[in-house]
Amino acid sequence: MSVQNILECNGLRKAFGDLVAVGGVGFHISEGETYGLLGPNGAGKTTTISMIAGLLERDRGEVFVDGMPMTTRSVRAKKAIGYVPQELAVYPDLTARENLRFFARLYGMQATDVKRRAEEVLEIIGLGDRAGSRVKEYSGGMKRRLNIGIGLLHRPRLLILDEPTVGVDPQSRNAILESVEELAGAGMAVLYTTHYMEEAERLCDRVGIIDLGQLMAEGTRRELVSLVGERDRVALAASGNLEAAARAMASLESVHEACPGGESIHLLVDQARNLLPRILEEAAKAGASVNGVEVTEPNLEAVFLHLTGKALRD
Amino acid sequence: MRAALLISVKDLRQRLRDRSAILVAIVVPLALAYIFSLVLSGVTGGSMTFTYAVVDRDNGPLAHTFTGVVLKEIERQGLIEVRREDSVETARALAASGEIDAAFIIPEGFSGGVQAGGPAMLEVIGNIDAAIGTQVARSLAESFVAELTAVRVGVASVFLAGGADEGETAALAARAAAVPNPVLLEDVSAASRELDPDTFYAAGMAVFFLFFTVQFGVSSLLEERNEGTLSRLVAAPISRSAILGGKLLTSFLLGAVSMTVLILATMLLMGALWGNPLGVGLLVAAGVMAAVGIMGVVATFARNAEQAGQWQSVIAVVLGLLGGTFFPVSQAGGVIEKLSLLTPHSWFLRGLGDLAGGVGPAGVLPATGAMLAFAAVTGGIALIRLRKLTEL
């Protein structure tokens, strides 16, 4: 096992009767890395992280958290994890401050540290001014933020977030994503499950695509995209000699197709962002004036479709 | 242990913020105990005193025997109060107004008539709203008259048979002179000792509602499972035993606190006599444990906290009724009395009865042991099944 890996899991398998929910999933996460498990509902994401967090007994496989083996009875390994379940796992009859202090004590924090850390987390999640109100009086977004805050309390080495933005308004969603980015920036390893492709693309250094309990592929977004051979599309809104411009562009390396039409030119290229200056240069040389550029890179949705034959939200 | 305490303190804080919990644990049982005690104390054989009037229009020796011997002796025992009235009309008015339960009218010439061989007749005027008091008065009158008739028949038989010898005559004379008390009062045995009404209803309602009060702790495990907070507890660096321990401790503390408050409140507000504090403490501790065990088992068969609450309520009511928390089952006798032994409620009330009968703390050990047996069996099953509930 590599020492810099905060999480390493291999060959995880869990079956419920005849149904194999997870069959042989394995991956690792390094310090400061955000790893996304991307898959539709029922793909096996929650079952996988339940085994990693020690909530669920696994049939096979192994999990190491910060070098410590994890089972359902592992106290030390559990201390290294901050777990944020998909449900709003907070006590509505308690205040946010009471919720935080209760879980801080449960994680064995010293009494002197409990109060200070609870206040710190309240500020991080933006609930400082409502800390004394009972949680049942909070909006859905506020409850979500508290749900995440509880996972951060004890400064875990690995933060596991199970679809934390489900049912959240856009403003709160953005706040949650920013928080996760900040945590990863501060060196925390993050395991993030989602079925929102945009979230995985925005947050994750590496993404594992999971479906039917199998890890279909993993890597950076670029690696995944190249894995399935998808290319970038560039649409130029242009005027002037479009035919000549298209011919000039087609002669460039990495341009596979250039089609003029009406007041635009459509290109199929590799690495569009890198190639764009040269494309514009060729357009100018050919006497075409470019008024607008739209680059469409192949996304994880396309990768998922390619790998599984179905859309993420199916 | 630390984690279990943390969970229990958190649960108690949540529970105490729910006003319905205080209603169920303290206010309702206290109010019902007071109301039952007030309304039903006479029905259950408690220390009711009946008030009777006597109108003696005879003033003969037999009238004096009835008022001065029979009624006086019962009055001395505190079961009745007797007041003399001059006229039948006054006695009738008193009965109609409810001031007395019944009136005995001894007709003019009663003693002379009986001695002359005439029929012995006493008139009883009853208060229509005091059926039991009237019935007791009627029984007293009938017993006295029956005794007089028996003596007279005996004497007549002896003389008809050819006279009596000196010994028989003396015996009959003595019997006639001292008509025995028509009411048999005997000491109750230890097996059927009963609490006074105030204490009985205080204890009955306390133990009845105890089974509702302890529900929260074990049912909250189901609630946490349904609402997702259980996964957070399981993910925390604590053992599953600590989670279970916390829940059971919550139930125990809720039960113990509610019982303690009810005991003190009923002593202060109703004058309930619970008995030796150590003995009561043993019974309360064992009773709470039994309640936690039984309600714990019931909860494990439910799919969610709501369903658990419904099933627990049904079981609590059935056991409470069978256990004699509303009416003393010792009065029912037979199968019901035997079945009541299958409830912790019955043993709890028996233990208190023993304490009221004068036994010390050691005297409640059988009742305590029976309740602990309930706790051990049901608690053991509950623990095994509750542990499965913590597996997600």
XYZ file of C-alpha atoms in Angstrom:
706
model
C 0.000 0.000 0.000
C 1.301 3.425 -0.871
C 1.806 5.548 2.236
C 0.479 8.768 0.726
C -2.876 7.193 0.013
C -5.485 8.251 2.552
C -7.919 5.675 1.220
C -7.180 2.438 -0.501
C -9.835 -0.147 -1.189
C -9.569 -3.289 -3.238
C -12.037 -5.854 -4.493
C -15.022 -4.631 -2.518
C -18.006 -6.893 -2.917
C -21.436 -6.838 -1.328
C -24.482 -8.887 -2.227
C -27.982 -8.678 -0.794
C -29.368 -12.122 -1.415
C -29.004 -12.805 -5.121
C -28.463 -9.160 -5.953
C -24.806 -8.187 -6.212
C -24.875 -4.501 -5.285
C -21.128 -4.038 -5.545
C -18.882 -6.520 -7.306
C -15.138 -5.994 -7.006
C -14.780 -2.225 -6.737
C -11.323 -0.812 -5.922
C -9.648 2.623 -6.038
C -7.453 4.902 -3.988
C -7.459 8.555 -2.935
C -4.400 10.587 -2.077
C -4.048 13.443 0.370
C -5.699 16.601 -0.967
C -7.334 14.727 -3.815
C -11.028 14.775 -4.584
C -12.283 11.544 -6.045
C -15.742 11.335 -7.516
C -17.880 8.245 -7.793
C -20.189 9.042 -10.658
C -23.110 6.843 -11.450
C -26.904 6.772 -11.677
C -29.185 5.937 -8.785
C -28.796 2.289 -7.808
C -25.328 2.012 -9.332
C -23.768 0.937 -6.011
C -22.270 4.248 -4.890
C -23.851 4.319 -1.435
C -23.141 0.637 -0.830
C -19.505 1.234 -1.739
C -19.037 4.161 0.605
C -20.990 2.366 3.346
C -18.358 -0.374 3.249
C -15.564 2.193 3.194
C -17.032 4.081 6.175
C -17.483 0.898 8.203
C -21.268 1.062 8.173
C -21.768 -2.112 6.218
C -20.120 -5.494 6.512
C -18.507 -6.399 3.190
C -18.522 -9.874 1.686
C -15.036 -9.526 0.237
C -12.278 -7.003 -0.253
C -10.247 -4.729 1.950
C -10.294 -1.092 3.000
C -7.448 0.946 4.498
C -8.037 4.442 5.793
C -4.903 6.415 6.551
C -3.091 3.102 6.716
C -5.534 1.537 9.179
C -7.714 -1.417 8.214
C -11.413 -0.620 8.293
C -14.155 -2.956 9.476
C -17.543 -2.225 11.038
C -15.847 -2.434 14.449
C -12.776 -0.303 13.706
C -12.763 2.598 16.113
C -9.411 4.193 15.096
C -10.037 4.008 11.368
C -13.514 5.500 11.800
C -11.995 8.440 13.632
C -10.084 9.327 10.464
C -13.293 9.612 8.438
C -15.828 12.396 8.265
C -19.036 10.886 6.943
C -21.817 12.952 5.409
C -24.777 10.729 4.542
C -27.229 11.491 1.799
C -30.075 11.881 4.296
C -30.209 14.936 6.519
C -28.680 13.144 9.478
C -29.213 15.854 12.053
C -31.418 16.070 15.135
C -34.240 18.536 14.423
C -35.124 19.117 18.075
C -31.592 20.222 18.890
C -29.945 23.449 17.805
C -27.117 23.460 15.261
C -24.667 24.156 18.075
C -26.010 21.236 20.133
C -25.837 18.919 17.124
C -22.213 19.867 16.497
C -21.183 19.572 20.134
C -22.852 16.192 20.493
C -21.006 14.717 17.517
C -17.753 16.401 18.519
C -17.917 14.656 21.900
C -18.915 11.411 20.223
C -15.725 11.604 18.158
C -13.750 11.903 21.379
C -12.788 15.557 21.145
C -11.592 17.149 24.365
C -14.129 19.291 26.191
C -12.056 22.448 25.714
C -11.811 21.832 21.980
C -15.471 20.955 21.503
C -16.883 24.448 21.986
C -14.155 26.186 19.987
C -14.340 23.774 17.069
C -18.149 23.876 16.977
C -18.019 27.660 16.637
C -15.372 27.376 13.912
C -17.468 24.950 11.920
C -20.571 27.105 12.384
C -18.680 29.924 10.712
C -17.385 27.664 7.926
C -20.893 26.516 7.061
C -22.344 29.993 7.501
C -24.732 29.194 10.337
C -23.076 31.258 13.059
C -26.007 33.642 13.381
C -28.591 30.821 13.611
C -26.580 28.454 15.787
C -28.995 28.703 18.707
C -32.125 27.924 16.691
C -33.557 24.446 16.549
C -32.715 22.690 13.319
C -36.377 21.990 12.536
C -36.738 25.731 11.938
C -33.993 25.723 9.267
C -34.430 25.753 5.501
C -33.415 22.675 3.510
C -30.171 24.320 2.424
C -29.224 25.228 5.992
C -29.849 21.676 7.111
C -27.646 20.426 4.273
C -24.841 22.722 5.345
C -25.133 21.519 8.934
C -25.137 17.949 7.653
C -21.786 18.618 6.023
C -20.484 20.599 8.989
C -20.891 17.627 11.298
C -18.644 15.620 8.985
C -15.898 18.269 9.230
C -15.940 18.657 13.010
C -13.114 16.382 14.008
C -10.802 17.412 11.161
C -10.941 14.056 9.380
C -8.252 12.819 7.000
C -10.913 11.587 4.603
C -14.266 13.281 4.030
C -16.955 11.115 2.471
C -19.887 12.978 0.968
C -22.784 10.925 -0.316
C -24.726 13.000 -2.846
C -24.684 16.098 -0.643
C -26.535 18.343 -3.080
C -29.621 16.239 -3.683
C -32.721 18.383 -3.237
C -30.748 21.571 -2.639
C -31.521 24.974 -4.149
C -28.923 26.330 -6.635
C -27.531 28.908 -4.206
C -26.936 26.370 -1.404
C -25.629 23.902 -3.936
C -23.013 26.338 -5.091
C -22.052 27.102 -1.482
C -21.624 23.379 -0.802
C -19.441 22.897 -3.882
C -17.278 25.862 -2.890
C -16.863 24.398 0.602
C -15.733 21.086 -0.826
C -13.226 22.850 -3.081
C -11.829 24.726 -0.095
C -11.513 21.549 1.975
C -9.688 19.744 -0.781
C -7.467 22.783 -1.202
C -6.629 22.557 2.485
C -5.297 19.032 2.019
C -8.273 16.900 2.942
C -8.927 13.798 0.855
C -12.509 13.821 -0.403
C -14.657 10.981 -1.692
C -17.656 12.508 -3.417
C -20.527 10.502 -4.853
C -22.937 12.095 -7.250
C -25.072 11.469 -10.262
C -24.598 15.055 -11.403
C -21.967 15.080 -14.131
C -21.339 18.832 -13.711
C -20.416 18.399 -10.044
C -17.991 15.604 -10.790
C -16.361 17.644 -13.553
C -16.075 20.735 -11.385
C -14.845 19.166 -8.153
C -13.039 15.955 -8.845
C -9.409 15.411 -9.668
C -10.256 11.889 -10.665
C -13.572 10.242 -11.345
C -14.652 6.626 -11.073
C -17.622 5.743 -13.254
C -19.749 3.136 -11.554
C -22.740 1.239 -12.821
C -24.423 -2.002 -11.767
C -21.912 -2.352 -8.948
C -18.900 -2.280 -11.259
C -16.262 0.399 -11.628
C -16.417 0.823 -15.390
C -13.496 3.245 -15.712
C -11.557 5.789 -13.693
C -9.138 8.625 -14.264
C -9.042 12.360 -14.806
C -11.764 13.856 -16.914
C -9.343 14.136 -19.831
C -8.229 10.527 -19.456
C -11.785 9.326 -19.401
C -12.717 11.343 -22.428
C -9.715 10.172 -24.416
C -10.481 6.645 -23.320
C -13.610 6.667 -25.396
C -12.093 8.632 -28.305
C -14.417 11.607 -28.167
C -13.293 14.914 -29.781
C -13.956 18.573 -29.086
C -16.397 20.507 -31.234
C -15.733 24.136 -32.187
C -18.397 26.355 -33.723
C -17.151 29.623 -35.203
C -19.650 32.386 -36.001
C -17.901 34.040 -38.934
C -18.285 36.097 -42.114
C -16.140 36.555 -45.224
C -14.512 33.776 -47.204
C -15.653 30.840 -45.112
C -14.798 28.192 -47.711
C -11.125 29.250 -47.839
C -10.963 29.542 -44.069
C -12.368 26.038 -43.618
C -9.835 24.598 -46.051
C -6.980 26.310 -44.214
C -8.190 25.037 -40.858
C -8.603 21.482 -42.165
C -4.933 21.451 -43.058
C -3.958 21.923 -39.406
C -2.798 18.962 -37.377
C -5.426 17.848 -34.837
C -8.270 19.217 -36.964
C -10.225 16.262 -38.232
C -13.081 18.054 -39.894
C -13.940 21.615 -40.931
C -17.316 22.354 -42.523
C -18.402 25.821 -43.642
C -22.111 26.558 -43.657
C -24.119 29.779 -43.750
C -22.406 32.177 -41.355
C -20.424 29.621 -39.389
C -17.715 26.992 -39.564
C -17.986 23.736 -37.561
C -14.795 21.911 -36.619
C -14.034 18.543 -35.017
C -10.667 18.760 -33.267
C -8.429 17.384 -30.521
C -7.527 19.680 -27.647
C -9.679 22.581 -28.806
C -8.517 24.988 -26.112
C -4.875 24.589 -27.156
C -5.658 24.738 -30.848
C -7.960 27.759 -30.788
C -5.311 30.491 -31.336
C -4.081 28.755 -34.493
C -7.608 28.271 -35.783
C -8.333 31.988 -35.385
C -5.035 32.825 -37.046
C -5.898 30.665 -40.097
C -9.340 32.270 -40.293
C -7.803 35.735 -40.416
C -5.276 34.694 -43.041
C -8.062 33.307 -45.227
C -10.024 36.542 -45.009
C -12.739 35.430 -42.642
C -13.855 37.513 -39.710
C -14.719 35.531 -36.567
C -17.485 37.045 -34.441
C -17.963 34.258 -31.891
C -16.503 30.963 -30.706
C -18.221 28.083 -28.957
C -16.200 25.103 -27.768
C -17.979 21.938 -26.755
C -15.714 19.448 -25.052
C -16.882 15.874 -24.649
C -18.150 15.504 -21.094
C -18.555 12.686 -18.634
C -22.149 12.297 -19.640
C -20.906 11.267 -23.077
C -18.334 8.978 -21.512
C -20.962 7.362 -19.343
C -23.224 6.915 -22.317
C -20.380 5.378 -24.265
C -19.448 2.990 -21.433
C -22.896 1.877 -20.318
C -25.142 2.580 -23.254
C -27.451 4.697 -21.109
C -27.684 8.242 -19.784
C -26.613 9.162 -16.252
C -30.133 10.076 -15.188
C -31.763 6.917 -16.529
C -19.788 3.888 28.645
C -18.956 7.518 27.853
C -20.548 7.232 24.429
C -23.658 5.570 25.885
C -24.006 8.415 28.372
C -23.582 11.006 25.621
C -26.290 9.376 23.539
C -28.572 9.091 26.536
C -28.111 12.730 27.526
C -28.828 13.767 23.935
C -31.973 11.607 23.868
C -33.187 12.963 27.201
C -32.650 16.521 26.018
C -34.713 15.793 22.904
C -37.408 14.060 24.925
C -37.742 16.767 27.521
C -38.283 19.334 24.777
C -41.334 17.386 23.717
C -44.103 18.519 26.035
C -46.203 15.469 25.272
C -43.536 13.408 27.008
C -44.076 15.264 30.264
C -47.831 14.893 29.829
C -47.589 11.119 29.401
C -44.951 10.585 32.040
C -46.292 12.757 34.815
C -49.347 14.942 34.257
C -51.811 12.377 32.865
C -51.040 9.572 35.352
C -51.205 12.011 38.223
C -54.517 13.449 37.077
C -56.040 10.033 36.406
C -54.865 8.678 39.737
C -56.509 11.601 41.466
C -59.752 11.264 39.522
C -59.982 7.482 39.963
C -59.221 7.786 43.630
C -61.889 10.410 44.040
C -64.591 8.622 42.069
C -63.962 4.953 42.683
C -62.502 4.697 46.145
C -65.750 3.205 47.582
C -66.078 0.574 44.865
C -62.727 -0.988 45.480
C -63.194 -1.704 49.146
C -61.293 1.200 50.450
C -61.762 2.898 53.766
C -65.208 4.363 53.025
C -67.304 5.412 55.957
C -71.082 5.226 55.666
C -73.270 7.696 57.498
C -76.553 6.381 58.947
C -79.373 7.894 60.919
C -81.380 5.986 63.504
C -84.939 6.857 64.449
C -85.734 4.862 67.593
C -89.498 4.976 68.140
C -89.350 1.872 70.295
C -86.855 2.684 73.033
C -87.146 -0.918 74.185
C -84.336 -3.338 75.152
C -83.965 -4.848 71.654
C -83.779 -1.383 70.086
C -81.076 -0.529 72.574
C -79.232 -3.731 71.683
C -79.307 -2.778 67.995
C -78.166 0.807 68.453
C -76.008 0.417 71.572
C -74.295 -2.882 70.743
C -74.511 -3.762 67.040
C -74.196 -0.323 65.445
C -71.926 1.023 68.151
C -69.398 -1.757 67.660
C -69.235 -1.157 63.892
C -69.021 2.569 64.476
C -66.136 1.954 66.852
C -64.293 0.247 64.023
C -64.660 3.364 61.910
C -66.824 1.800 59.233
C -69.962 3.802 59.911
C -71.074 6.982 61.557
C -74.436 6.975 63.321
C -76.572 9.972 64.167
C -79.875 9.924 65.987
C -82.907 11.611 64.553
C -86.287 12.185 66.139
C -88.616 11.677 63.230
C -88.970 9.501 60.184
C -89.628 12.598 58.077
C -86.335 14.135 59.089
C -84.478 10.894 58.332
C -86.200 10.642 54.966
C -85.283 14.237 54.153
C -81.645 13.618 55.096
C -81.498 10.554 52.852
C -83.127 12.484 50.011
C -80.671 15.340 50.374
C -77.714 12.963 50.401
C -76.539 13.881 53.882
C -76.834 10.281 55.001
C -76.446 6.987 53.148
C -79.458 5.346 54.878
C -81.665 5.504 57.936
C -82.773 2.728 60.291
C -86.343 3.125 61.513
C -87.052 1.057 64.647
C -90.848 1.014 64.844
C -92.768 1.663 67.989
C -93.387 -1.536 69.990
C -90.544 -3.377 68.225
C -89.108 -4.957 71.405
C -92.472 -5.812 72.888
C -93.752 -7.297 69.676
C -90.724 -9.537 69.234
C -90.854 -10.683 72.835
C -94.562 -11.470 72.373
C -93.783 -13.668 69.458
C -94.618 -11.195 66.737
C -92.531 -10.612 63.602
C -89.255 -8.681 63.918
C -89.241 -5.816 61.438
C -86.797 -2.946 60.931
C -87.311 -0.347 58.238
C -84.415 0.989 56.152
C -84.694 4.218 54.153
C -81.977 4.464 51.551
C -80.301 7.285 49.696
C -80.877 6.536 46.016
C -77.416 7.861 45.165
C -75.681 5.688 47.765
C -76.457 2.189 46.608
C -73.600 0.538 48.452
C -74.305 2.344 51.729
C -77.978 1.450 51.487
C -77.160 -2.161 50.736
C -74.868 -2.361 53.757
C -77.573 -0.851 55.968
C -80.088 -3.330 54.675
C -77.722 -6.209 55.352
C -77.128 -5.020 58.888
C -80.870 -4.812 59.550
C -81.573 -8.207 57.980
C -78.765 -9.855 59.937
C -80.048 -8.440 63.206
C -83.607 -9.482 62.522
C -82.522 -12.956 61.395
C -80.516 -13.402 64.567
C -83.475 -12.368 66.721
C -85.710 -14.822 64.879
C -83.193 -17.652 65.307
C -82.917 -17.060 69.025
C -86.646 -16.913 69.415
C -87.167 -20.161 67.460
C -84.519 -21.853 69.554
C -86.083 -20.813 72.799
C -89.548 -21.799 71.647
C -88.317 -25.195 70.481
C -86.726 -25.948 73.816
C -89.839 -25.086 75.734
C -92.128 -26.956 73.339
C -89.936 -29.986 73.768
C -90.652 -30.107 77.488
C -88.781 -27.332 79.046
C -85.150 -26.573 79.368
C -82.707 -27.611 81.916
C -80.748 -25.037 83.851
C -77.723 -25.095 81.519
C -79.665 -24.742 78.263
C -81.775 -21.949 79.695
C -78.692 -20.057 80.792
C -77.071 -20.473 77.379
C -80.135 -19.285 75.531
C -80.540 -16.372 77.890
C -76.945 -15.367 77.375
C -77.274 -15.623 73.589
C -80.465 -13.627 73.598
C -78.950 -10.962 75.786
C -75.936 -10.521 73.648
C -76.988 -10.685 70.050
C -73.741 -11.175 68.168
C -72.436 -8.637 65.813
C -74.122 -9.398 62.482
C -71.155 -8.144 60.533
C -68.136 -10.434 60.364
C -64.918 -8.474 60.270
C -61.843 -10.495 59.729
C -58.228 -9.600 59.178
C -57.087 -10.007 55.622
C -54.319 -12.424 54.837
C -51.003 -11.396 53.384
C -51.914 -12.926 50.031
C -54.733 -10.493 49.444
C -53.492 -7.363 51.114
C -54.720 -4.297 49.388
C -53.529 -0.746 49.193
C -55.729 2.105 50.270
C -57.498 3.689 47.265
C -55.247 6.735 47.033
C -52.089 4.630 47.000
C -53.618 1.980 44.768
C -54.572 4.423 42.030
C -51.356 6.382 42.409
C -49.326 3.196 41.999
C -51.624 1.746 39.338
C -51.491 4.807 37.115
C -47.761 5.254 37.697
C -46.912 1.716 36.597
C -49.495 1.804 33.784
C -48.006 4.954 32.238
C -44.471 3.767 32.946
C -44.881 1.425 29.978
C -45.667 4.404 27.761
C -42.889 6.540 29.181
C -40.081 4.049 28.540
C -41.106 3.595 24.900
C -39.103 6.572 23.687
C -35.625 5.231 24.328
C -35.950 1.985 22.411
C -38.262 3.412 19.768
C -35.856 6.256 19.094
C -33.461 3.689 17.674
C -36.033 2.990 14.964
C -36.558 6.703 14.524
C -32.833 7.298 14.092
C -32.673 4.439 11.618
C -35.515 5.890 9.558
C -34.216 9.450 9.666
C -30.621 8.562 8.838
C -28.948 9.683 12.052
C -28.264 6.074 13.014
C -25.824 5.778 10.106
C -23.965 8.731 11.544
C -23.818 7.081 14.973
C -22.609 3.819 13.436
C -19.984 5.721 11.433
C -18.702 7.333 14.629
C -15.767 5.741 16.478
C -17.980 4.024 19.060
C -19.227 0.475 19.458
C -22.740 -0.595 18.555
C -23.148 -1.722 22.163
C -22.655 1.891 23.213
C -25.508 2.940 20.926
C -27.798 0.265 22.351
C -26.659 1.001 25.888
C -27.452 4.665 25.402
C -30.942 3.906 24.160
C -31.731 1.495 26.986
C -30.278 3.901 29.527
C -32.554 6.626 28.171
C -35.589 4.414 28.657
C -34.509 3.450 32.161
C -33.823 7.029 33.233
C -37.116 8.282 31.789
C -38.980 5.544 33.643
C -37.129 6.024 36.896
C -37.522 9.805 36.862
C -41.218 9.678 36.017
C -41.883 7.100 38.744
C -39.947 9.120 41.320
C -41.788 12.317 40.453
C -45.142 10.516 40.558
C -44.374 8.914 43.911
C -43.434 12.238 45.466
C -46.333 14.072 43.836
C -48.954 11.538 44.910
C -47.572 11.525 48.427
C -47.811 15.302 48.626
C -51.006 15.872 46.667
C -53.055 12.742 47.379
C -51.636 11.483 50.626
C -50.625 8.177 48.997
C -48.713 5.860 51.306
C -46.129 4.036 49.206
C -44.361 2.396 52.121
C -40.757 1.707 52.995
C -38.570 3.829 50.644
C -35.978 1.107 50.120
C -38.663 -1.436 49.311
C -40.347 1.022 46.955
C -36.984 1.743 45.347
C -36.407 -1.947 44.681
C -39.852 -2.343 43.167
C -39.486 0.770 41.004
C -36.062 -0.245 39.713
C -37.209 -3.756 38.857
C -40.478 -2.487 37.386
C -38.711 0.006 35.133
C -36.299 -2.676 33.930
C -39.175 -5.012 33.137
C -40.983 -2.236 31.274
C -37.864 -1.404 29.246
C -37.378 -5.072 28.356
C -40.958 -5.657 27.262
C -41.262 -2.438 25.289
C -37.851 -3.132 23.752
C -38.955 -6.508 22.436
C -42.172 -5.080 21.024
C -40.245 -2.307 19.244
C -37.996 -4.787 17.466
C -40.935 -6.277 15.593
C -41.983 -2.940 14.132
C -40.852 -1.454 10.846
C -40.711 2.111 12.094
C -41.085 4.184 15.244
C -44.721 4.976 14.530
C -45.670 1.341 14.202
C -43.625 0.501 17.274
C -45.504 3.150 19.223
C -48.848 1.686 18.191
C -47.898 -1.861 19.127
C -46.302 -0.783 22.371
C -49.439 1.121 23.320
C -51.623 -1.936 22.721
C -49.340 -4.127 24.808
C -49.132 -1.504 27.544
C -52.919 -1.247 27.786
C -53.519 -5.018 27.752
C -50.846 -5.692 30.361
C -52.042 -2.761 32.428
C -55.632 -3.966 32.496
C -54.615 -7.549 33.157
C -52.161 -6.455 35.788
C -54.868 -4.737 37.789
C -53.787 -1.143 37.443
C -57.374 0.065 37.110
C -59.171 -2.407 39.364
C -57.661 -4.801 41.888
C -57.602 -8.175 40.142
C -57.661 -9.909 43.509
C -61.379 -9.115 43.554
C -61.862 -10.926 40.257
C -60.211 -14.111 41.469
C -59.914 -17.282 39.391
C -58.235 -17.274 36.011
C -57.879 -13.494 35.805
C -56.005 -13.365 39.080
C -53.672 -16.124 37.860
C -53.165 -14.468 34.483
C -52.291 -11.222 36.182
C -49.170 -12.904 37.488
C -47.898 -12.804 33.916
C -47.639 -9.024 34.123
C -45.014 -6.924 35.899
C -47.809 -4.538 36.898
C -49.405 -7.163 39.121
C -46.109 -7.955 40.840
C -45.400 -4.291 41.343
C -48.767 -3.737 43.037
C -48.379 -6.937 45.061
C -45.015 -5.736 46.283
C -46.501 -2.434 47.335
C -49.340 -4.317 49.025
C -46.796 -6.308 50.966
C -45.097 -3.105 52.046
C -48.475 -1.711 53.118
C -48.992 -4.903 55.109
C -45.944 -4.064 57.123
C -43.167 -6.166 55.595
C -39.725 -4.625 55.228
C -37.644 -4.310 52.059
C -36.810 -8.010 52.219
C -40.516 -8.776 51.955
C -40.689 -7.343 48.439
C -37.900 -9.537 47.130
C -40.304 -12.092 45.600
C -42.110 -9.366 43.653
C -38.808 -7.725 42.750
C -37.419 -11.066 41.613
C -40.451 -11.746 39.438
C -40.081 -8.386 37.711
C -36.354 -8.872 37.250
C -37.128 -12.210 35.624
C -39.393 -10.394 33.167
C -36.603 -7.882 32.584
C -33.966 -10.568 32.035
C -35.987 -12.608 29.559
C -37.470 -9.764 27.546
C -34.373 -7.588 27.842
C -32.187 -10.410 26.549
C -34.405 -10.956 23.529
C -34.618 -7.206 22.968
C -30.845 -6.794 23.003
C -30.309 -9.516 20.430
C -32.978 -8.109 18.153
C -32.061 -4.452 18.698
C -28.450 -5.177 17.765
C -29.696 -6.298 14.363
C -31.434 -2.958 13.973
C -28.056 -1.216 14.162
C -26.889 -3.154 11.116
C -27.561 -0.896 8.178
